[in-house]
CSV table of C-alpha atoms in Angstrom, one decimal:
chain,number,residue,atom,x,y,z
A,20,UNK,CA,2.9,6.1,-1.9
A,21,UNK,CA,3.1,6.8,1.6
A,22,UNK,CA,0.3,9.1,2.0
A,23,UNK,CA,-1.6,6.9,0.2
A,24,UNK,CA,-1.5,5.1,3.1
A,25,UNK,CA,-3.0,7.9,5.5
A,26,UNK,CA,-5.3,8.7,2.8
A,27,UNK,CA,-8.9,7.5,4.4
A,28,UNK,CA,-10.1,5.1,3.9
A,29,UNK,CA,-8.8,3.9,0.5
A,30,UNK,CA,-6.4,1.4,1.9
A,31,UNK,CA,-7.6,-1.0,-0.8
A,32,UNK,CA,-7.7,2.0,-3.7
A,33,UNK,CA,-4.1,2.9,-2.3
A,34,UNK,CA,-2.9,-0.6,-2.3
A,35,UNK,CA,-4.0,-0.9,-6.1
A,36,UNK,CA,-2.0,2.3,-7.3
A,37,UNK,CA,1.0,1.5,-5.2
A,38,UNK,CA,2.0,-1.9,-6.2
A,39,UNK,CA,1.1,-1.1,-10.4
A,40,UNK,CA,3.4,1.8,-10.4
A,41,UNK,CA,6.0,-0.9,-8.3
A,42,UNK,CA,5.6,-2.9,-11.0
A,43,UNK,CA,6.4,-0.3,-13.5
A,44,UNK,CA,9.2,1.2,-11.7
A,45,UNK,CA,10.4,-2.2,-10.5
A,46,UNK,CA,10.0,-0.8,-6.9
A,47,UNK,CA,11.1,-3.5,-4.4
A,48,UNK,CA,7.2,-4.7,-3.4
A,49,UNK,CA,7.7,-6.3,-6.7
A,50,UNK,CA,10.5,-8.8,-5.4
A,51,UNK,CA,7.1,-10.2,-4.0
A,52,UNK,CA,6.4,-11.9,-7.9
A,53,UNK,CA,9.2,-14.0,-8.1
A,54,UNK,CA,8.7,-17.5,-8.7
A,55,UNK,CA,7.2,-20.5,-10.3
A,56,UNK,CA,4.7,-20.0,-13.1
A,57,UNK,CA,1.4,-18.2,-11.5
A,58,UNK,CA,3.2,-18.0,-8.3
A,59,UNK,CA,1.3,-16.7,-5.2
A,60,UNK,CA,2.0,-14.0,-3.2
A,61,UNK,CA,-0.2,-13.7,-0.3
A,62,UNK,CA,1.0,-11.0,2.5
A,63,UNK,CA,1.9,-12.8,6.2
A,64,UNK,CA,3.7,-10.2,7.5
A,65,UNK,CA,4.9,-6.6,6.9
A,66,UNK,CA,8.1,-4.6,6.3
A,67,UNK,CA,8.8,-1.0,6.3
A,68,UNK,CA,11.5,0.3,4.0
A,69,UNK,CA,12.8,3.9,4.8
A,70,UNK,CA,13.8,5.7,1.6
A,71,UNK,CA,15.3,8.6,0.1
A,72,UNK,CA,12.3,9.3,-2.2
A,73,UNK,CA,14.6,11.7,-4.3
A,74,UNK,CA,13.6,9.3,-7.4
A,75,UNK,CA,10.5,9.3,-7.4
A,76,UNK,CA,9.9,13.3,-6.9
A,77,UNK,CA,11.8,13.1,-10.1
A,78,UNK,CA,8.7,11.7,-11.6
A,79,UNK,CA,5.9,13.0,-9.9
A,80,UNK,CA,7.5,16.6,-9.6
A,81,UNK,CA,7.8,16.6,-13.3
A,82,UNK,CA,4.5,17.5,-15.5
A,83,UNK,CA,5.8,15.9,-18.6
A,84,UNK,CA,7.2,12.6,-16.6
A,85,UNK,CA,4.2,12.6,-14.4
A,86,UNK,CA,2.1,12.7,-17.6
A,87,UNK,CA,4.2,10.1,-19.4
A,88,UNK,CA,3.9,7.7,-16.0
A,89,UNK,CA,0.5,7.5,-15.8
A,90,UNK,CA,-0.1,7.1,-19.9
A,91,UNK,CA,2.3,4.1,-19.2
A,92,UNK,CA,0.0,3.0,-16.3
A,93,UNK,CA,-3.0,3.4,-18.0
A,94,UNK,CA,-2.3,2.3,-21.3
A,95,UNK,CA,-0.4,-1.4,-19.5
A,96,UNK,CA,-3.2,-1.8,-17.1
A,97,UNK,CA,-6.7,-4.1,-18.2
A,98,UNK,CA,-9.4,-3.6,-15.1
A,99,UNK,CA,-10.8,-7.2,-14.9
A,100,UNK,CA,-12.7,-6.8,-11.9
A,101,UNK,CA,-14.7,-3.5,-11.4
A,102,UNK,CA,-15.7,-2.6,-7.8
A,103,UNK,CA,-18.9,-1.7,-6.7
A,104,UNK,CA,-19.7,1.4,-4.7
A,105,UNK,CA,-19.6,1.0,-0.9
A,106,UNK,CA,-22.1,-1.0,1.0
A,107,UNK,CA,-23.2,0.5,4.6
A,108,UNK,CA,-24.0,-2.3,6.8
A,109,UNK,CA,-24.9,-2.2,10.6
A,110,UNK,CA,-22.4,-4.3,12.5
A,111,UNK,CA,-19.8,-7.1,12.4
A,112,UNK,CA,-22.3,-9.8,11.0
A,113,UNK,CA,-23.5,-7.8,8.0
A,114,UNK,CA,-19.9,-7.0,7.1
A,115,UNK,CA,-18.6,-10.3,7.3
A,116,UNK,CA,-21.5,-11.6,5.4
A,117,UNK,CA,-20.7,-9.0,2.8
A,118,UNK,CA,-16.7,-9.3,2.4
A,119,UNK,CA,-16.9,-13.5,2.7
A,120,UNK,CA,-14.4,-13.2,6.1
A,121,UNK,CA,-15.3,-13.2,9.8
A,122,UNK,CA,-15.0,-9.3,10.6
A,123,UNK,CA,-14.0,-7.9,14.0
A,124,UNK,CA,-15.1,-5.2,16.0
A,125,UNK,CA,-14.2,-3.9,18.9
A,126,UNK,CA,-16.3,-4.9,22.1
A,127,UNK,CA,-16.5,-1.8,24.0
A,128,UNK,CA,-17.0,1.0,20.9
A,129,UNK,CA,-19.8,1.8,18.6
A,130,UNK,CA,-18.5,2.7,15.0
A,131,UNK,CA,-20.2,5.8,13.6
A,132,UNK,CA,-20.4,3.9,10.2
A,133,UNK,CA,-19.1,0.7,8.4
A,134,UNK,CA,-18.5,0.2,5.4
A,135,UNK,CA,-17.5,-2.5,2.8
A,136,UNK,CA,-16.1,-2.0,-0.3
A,137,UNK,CA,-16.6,-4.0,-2.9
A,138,UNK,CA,-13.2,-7.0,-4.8
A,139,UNK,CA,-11.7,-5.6,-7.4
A,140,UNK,CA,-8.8,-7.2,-9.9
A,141,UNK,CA,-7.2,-5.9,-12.7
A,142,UNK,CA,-3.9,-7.3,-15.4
A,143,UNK,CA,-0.6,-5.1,-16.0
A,144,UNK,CA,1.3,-5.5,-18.9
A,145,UNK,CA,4.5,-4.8,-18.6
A,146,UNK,CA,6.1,-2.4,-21.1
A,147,UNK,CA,9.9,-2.1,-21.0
A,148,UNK,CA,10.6,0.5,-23.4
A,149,UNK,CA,8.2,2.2,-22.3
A,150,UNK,CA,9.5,2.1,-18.4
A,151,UNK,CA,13.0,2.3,-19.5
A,152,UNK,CA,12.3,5.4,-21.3
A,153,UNK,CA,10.9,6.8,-18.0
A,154,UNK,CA,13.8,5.9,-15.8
A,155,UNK,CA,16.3,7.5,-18.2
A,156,UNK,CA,14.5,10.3,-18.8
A,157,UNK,CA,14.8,11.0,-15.0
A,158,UNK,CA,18.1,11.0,-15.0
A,159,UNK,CA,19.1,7.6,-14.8
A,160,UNK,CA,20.1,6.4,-17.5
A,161,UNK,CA,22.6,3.9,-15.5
A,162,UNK,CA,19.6,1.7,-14.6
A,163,UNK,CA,19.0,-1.2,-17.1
A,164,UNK,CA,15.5,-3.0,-17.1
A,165,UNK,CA,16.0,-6.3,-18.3
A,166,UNK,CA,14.6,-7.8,-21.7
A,167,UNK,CA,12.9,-10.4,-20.2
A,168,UNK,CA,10.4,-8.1,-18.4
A,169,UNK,CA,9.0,-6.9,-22.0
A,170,UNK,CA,5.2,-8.4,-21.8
A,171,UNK,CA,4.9,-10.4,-18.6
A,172,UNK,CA,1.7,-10.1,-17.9
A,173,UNK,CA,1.2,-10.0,-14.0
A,174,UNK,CA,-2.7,-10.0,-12.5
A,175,UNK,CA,-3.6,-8.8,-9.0
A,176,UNK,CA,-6.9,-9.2,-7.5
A,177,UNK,CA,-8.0,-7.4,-3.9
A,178,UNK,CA,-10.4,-8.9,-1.8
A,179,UNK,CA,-13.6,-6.9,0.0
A,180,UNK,CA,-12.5,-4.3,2.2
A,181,UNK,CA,-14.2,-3.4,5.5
A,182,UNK,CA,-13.8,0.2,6.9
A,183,UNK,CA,-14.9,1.0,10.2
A,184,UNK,CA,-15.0,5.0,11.6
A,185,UNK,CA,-14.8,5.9,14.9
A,186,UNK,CA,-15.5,9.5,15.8
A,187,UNK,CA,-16.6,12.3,12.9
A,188,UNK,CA,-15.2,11.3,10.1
A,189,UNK,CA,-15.5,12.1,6.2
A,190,UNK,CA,-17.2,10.4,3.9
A,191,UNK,CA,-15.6,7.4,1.7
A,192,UNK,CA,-14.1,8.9,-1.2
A,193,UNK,CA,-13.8,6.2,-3.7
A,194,UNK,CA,-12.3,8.1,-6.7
A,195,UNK,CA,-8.7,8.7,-7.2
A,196,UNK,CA,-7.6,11.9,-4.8
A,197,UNK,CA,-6.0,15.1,-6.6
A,198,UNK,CA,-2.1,14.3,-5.3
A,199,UNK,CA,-1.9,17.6,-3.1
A,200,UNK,CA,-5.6,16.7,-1.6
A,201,UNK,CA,-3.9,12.4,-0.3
A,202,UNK,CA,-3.1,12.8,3.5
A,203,UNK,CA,-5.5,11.7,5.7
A,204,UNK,CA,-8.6,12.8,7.7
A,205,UNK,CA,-8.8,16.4,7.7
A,206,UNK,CA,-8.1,18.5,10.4
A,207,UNK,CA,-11.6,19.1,11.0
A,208,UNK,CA,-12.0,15.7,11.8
A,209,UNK,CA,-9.6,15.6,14.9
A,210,UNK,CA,-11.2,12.5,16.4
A,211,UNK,CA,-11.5,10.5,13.5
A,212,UNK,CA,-9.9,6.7,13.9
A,213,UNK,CA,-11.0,4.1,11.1
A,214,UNK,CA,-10.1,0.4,11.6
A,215,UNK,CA,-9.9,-1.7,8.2
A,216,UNK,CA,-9.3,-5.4,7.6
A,217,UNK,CA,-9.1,-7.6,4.8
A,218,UNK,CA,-7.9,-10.6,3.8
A,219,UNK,CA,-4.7,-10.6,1.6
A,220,UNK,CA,-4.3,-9.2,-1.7
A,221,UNK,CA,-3.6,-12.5,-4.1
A,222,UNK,CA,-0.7,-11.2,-6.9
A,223,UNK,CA,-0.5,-13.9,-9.8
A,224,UNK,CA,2.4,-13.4,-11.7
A,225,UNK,CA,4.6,-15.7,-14.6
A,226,UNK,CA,8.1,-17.5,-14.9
A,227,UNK,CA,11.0,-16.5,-16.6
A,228,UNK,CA,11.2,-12.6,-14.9
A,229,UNK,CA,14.3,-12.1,-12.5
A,230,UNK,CA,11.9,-9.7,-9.9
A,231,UNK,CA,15.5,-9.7,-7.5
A,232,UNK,CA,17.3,-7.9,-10.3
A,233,UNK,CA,14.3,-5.2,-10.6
A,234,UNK,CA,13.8,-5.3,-7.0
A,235,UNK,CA,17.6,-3.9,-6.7
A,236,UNK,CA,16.7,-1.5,-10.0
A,237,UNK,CA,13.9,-0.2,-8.3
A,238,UNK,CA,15.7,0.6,-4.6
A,239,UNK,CA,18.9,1.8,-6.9
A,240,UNK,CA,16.2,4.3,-8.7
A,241,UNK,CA,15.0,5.0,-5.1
A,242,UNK,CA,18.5,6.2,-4.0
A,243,UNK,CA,19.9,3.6,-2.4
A,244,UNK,CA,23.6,2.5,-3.4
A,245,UNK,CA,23.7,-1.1,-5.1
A,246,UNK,CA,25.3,-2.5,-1.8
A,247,UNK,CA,22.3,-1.1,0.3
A,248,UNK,CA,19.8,-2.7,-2.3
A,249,UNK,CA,21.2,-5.7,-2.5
A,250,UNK,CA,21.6,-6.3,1.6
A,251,UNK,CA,17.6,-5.5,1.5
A,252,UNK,CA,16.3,-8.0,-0.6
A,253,UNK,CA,18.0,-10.7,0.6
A,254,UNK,CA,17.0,-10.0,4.0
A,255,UNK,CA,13.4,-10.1,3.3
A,256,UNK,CA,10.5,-13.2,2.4
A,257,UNK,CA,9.8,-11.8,-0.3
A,258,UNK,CA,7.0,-14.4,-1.4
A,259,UNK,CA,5.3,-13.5,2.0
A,260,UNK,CA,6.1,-9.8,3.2
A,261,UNK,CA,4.4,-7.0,2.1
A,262,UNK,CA,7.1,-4.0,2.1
A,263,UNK,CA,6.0,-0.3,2.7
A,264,UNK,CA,8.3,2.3,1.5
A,265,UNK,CA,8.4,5.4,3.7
A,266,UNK,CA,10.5,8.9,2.9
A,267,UNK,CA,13.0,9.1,5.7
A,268,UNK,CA,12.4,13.0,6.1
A,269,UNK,CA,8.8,12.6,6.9
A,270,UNK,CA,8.0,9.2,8.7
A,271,UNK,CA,9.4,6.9,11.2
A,272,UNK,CA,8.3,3.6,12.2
A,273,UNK,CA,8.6,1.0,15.0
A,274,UNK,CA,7.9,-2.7,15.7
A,275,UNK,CA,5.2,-2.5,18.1
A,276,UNK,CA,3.5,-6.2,19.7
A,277,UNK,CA,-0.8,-6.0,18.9
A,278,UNK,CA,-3.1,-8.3,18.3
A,279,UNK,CA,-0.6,-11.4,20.0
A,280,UNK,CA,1.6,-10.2,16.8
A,281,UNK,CA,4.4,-7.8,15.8
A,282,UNK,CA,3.0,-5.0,13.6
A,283,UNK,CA,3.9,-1.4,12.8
A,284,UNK,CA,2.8,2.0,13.7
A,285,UNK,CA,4.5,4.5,11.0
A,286,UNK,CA,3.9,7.9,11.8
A,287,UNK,CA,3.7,10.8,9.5
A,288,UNK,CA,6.0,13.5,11.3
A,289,UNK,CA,4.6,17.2,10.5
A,290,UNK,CA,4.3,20.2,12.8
A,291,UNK,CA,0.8,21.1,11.4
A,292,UNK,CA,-0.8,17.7,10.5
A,293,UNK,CA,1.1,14.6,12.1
A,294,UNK,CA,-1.1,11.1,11.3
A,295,UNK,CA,-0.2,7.6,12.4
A,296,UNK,CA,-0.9,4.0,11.1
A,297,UNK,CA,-0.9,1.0,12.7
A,298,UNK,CA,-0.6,-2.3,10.7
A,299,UNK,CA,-0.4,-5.9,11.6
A,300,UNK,CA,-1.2,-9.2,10.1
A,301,UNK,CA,-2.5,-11.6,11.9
A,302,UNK,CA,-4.5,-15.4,10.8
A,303,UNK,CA,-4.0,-14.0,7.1
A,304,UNK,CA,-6.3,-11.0,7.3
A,305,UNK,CA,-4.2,-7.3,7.0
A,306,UNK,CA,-5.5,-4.6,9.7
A,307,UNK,CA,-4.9,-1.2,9.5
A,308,UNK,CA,-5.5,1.3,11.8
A,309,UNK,CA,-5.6,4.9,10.8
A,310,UNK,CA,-5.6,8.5,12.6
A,311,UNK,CA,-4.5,12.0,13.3
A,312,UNK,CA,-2.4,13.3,15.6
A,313,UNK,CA,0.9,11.9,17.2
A,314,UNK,CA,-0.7,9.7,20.1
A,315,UNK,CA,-1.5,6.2,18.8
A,316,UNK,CA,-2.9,5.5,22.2
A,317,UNK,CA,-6.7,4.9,20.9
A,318,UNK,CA,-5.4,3.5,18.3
A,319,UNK,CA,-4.0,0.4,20.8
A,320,UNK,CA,-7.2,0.7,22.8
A,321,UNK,CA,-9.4,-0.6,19.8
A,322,UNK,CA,-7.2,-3.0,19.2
A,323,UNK,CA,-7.4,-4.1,22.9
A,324,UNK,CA,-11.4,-4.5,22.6
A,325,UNK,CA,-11.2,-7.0,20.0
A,326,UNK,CA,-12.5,-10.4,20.2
């Protein structure tokens, strides 16, 4: 999950993957879904959750659980809303024009390239025996998924994206990234910065479905004790916070003020390939900022230029 978010610039692509396998796993971003019938959750602000990632690298370090996870994703998951392939426009106009929202760019920098990447939705159908049978068969078997998850059908959709590079930078890699091949600009691209917006992803989901209960399943999985779970989710909104999970060996954060808001900037901590991200929401659009290295400085400056 979290070099998903360094991956560039699939912030949208990452955004999909991270919250169906939350579902699945009843990791805490799914605390977002409680409510009223087709309640919305529309993302106002943003958390960051360090976490002992210990169980999930029970999954994804295991072939035959890995295999099993994504059979379960693909087999639950409907695509209702196909995107496009990106759309290379020439400034701020075009891309607002193309992703329906009023697109910033900074004043005082030319992007090398912009592009816009096309809605997308899809439906998950949740299926418990299915996830239960994961959970147990990483070792814990303590951890109960409720009945009354079997079947609810929850439906996401994700608005346009607009990517902006600054510097040399890759092309936009729009298909799923090989899980060894997910964090970041290369080091080849030293200078690379890309600046994406959107407006907020829109999660529909139904009543009847105690999301607190998973949400303290899915941070119990995670490693935390049930004390520690519990005193997270009831400190959070959850029907207006998007939370990122980060491993607590490999990334810090801090509250930082941009844009007139409080955001993040998480950093990737590595000797050979460091990378930072720096996140805010502000007027209901979610900006990211992405880059290498472990000076965020130019990441600020862009962020400075903008109208």
């Amino acid at each position: 999950m979290f070099k998903k978010l360094f991956s560039f610039p699939a912030i949208r692509a990452g955004a999909i993957a991270v919250l169906a396998i939350a579902m699945l796993m009843a990791f805490p971003t799914t605390r977002a879904l409680a409510g009223d019938l087709l309640n919305l959750f529309r993302v106002q602000q943003v958390a960051v959750l360090p976490i002992d990632a210990t169980g999930l690298e029970s999954l994804t370090g295991n072939e035959a659980l890995g295999n099993q996870l994504g059979e379960l994703v693909s087999s639950s998951t409907v695509v209702t809303d196909e995107p496009g392939e990106p759309v290379v426009v020439a400034n701020a106009e075009e891309a607002s024009a193309s992703a329906g929202f009023n697109v910033r760019m900074p004043a005082d920098a030319v992007p090398s390239k912009i592009y816009v990447t096309d809605s997308s939705a899809f439906t998950l159908t949740v299926d418990r025996a299915k996830a239960q049978s994961l959970i147990e068969a990483a070792g814990r078997d303590d951890l109960v998924l409720p009945e009354s998850i079997d079947g609810a059908e929850i439906a996401m959709s994700f608005p346009s994206t607009v990517n902006a590079a600054f510097g040399t930078c890759p092309e936009l890699q729009m298909e799923k990234p090989d899980m060894e091949d997910m964090s970041g600009p290369r080091e080849s691209y030293p200078d690379c910065i890309v600046f994406s917006q959107m407006t907020s992803p829109v999660v529909n989901a139904p009543d009847g479905v105690d999301m607190a209960e998973l949400a303290s399943i899915g941070l119990e999985f995670s490693g935390m004790s049930s004390e520690e779970a519990k005193a997270f989710t009831d400190s959070v909104d959850w029907m207006t916070t998007l939370v990122i999970p980060i491993p607590r060996n490999e990334a810090t954060y801090t509250d930082v003020s941009v844009d007139g808001v409080t955001g993040k900037l998480i950093q990737r901590t590595s000797e050979y390939s460091p990378k930072y991200v720096l996140l805010w929401v502000k007027n209901g659009i979610v900006y990211f900022v992405s880059g290498s290295g472990v000076d965020a400085a130019r990441a600020f400056e862009i962020v400075d230029a903008l109208p």
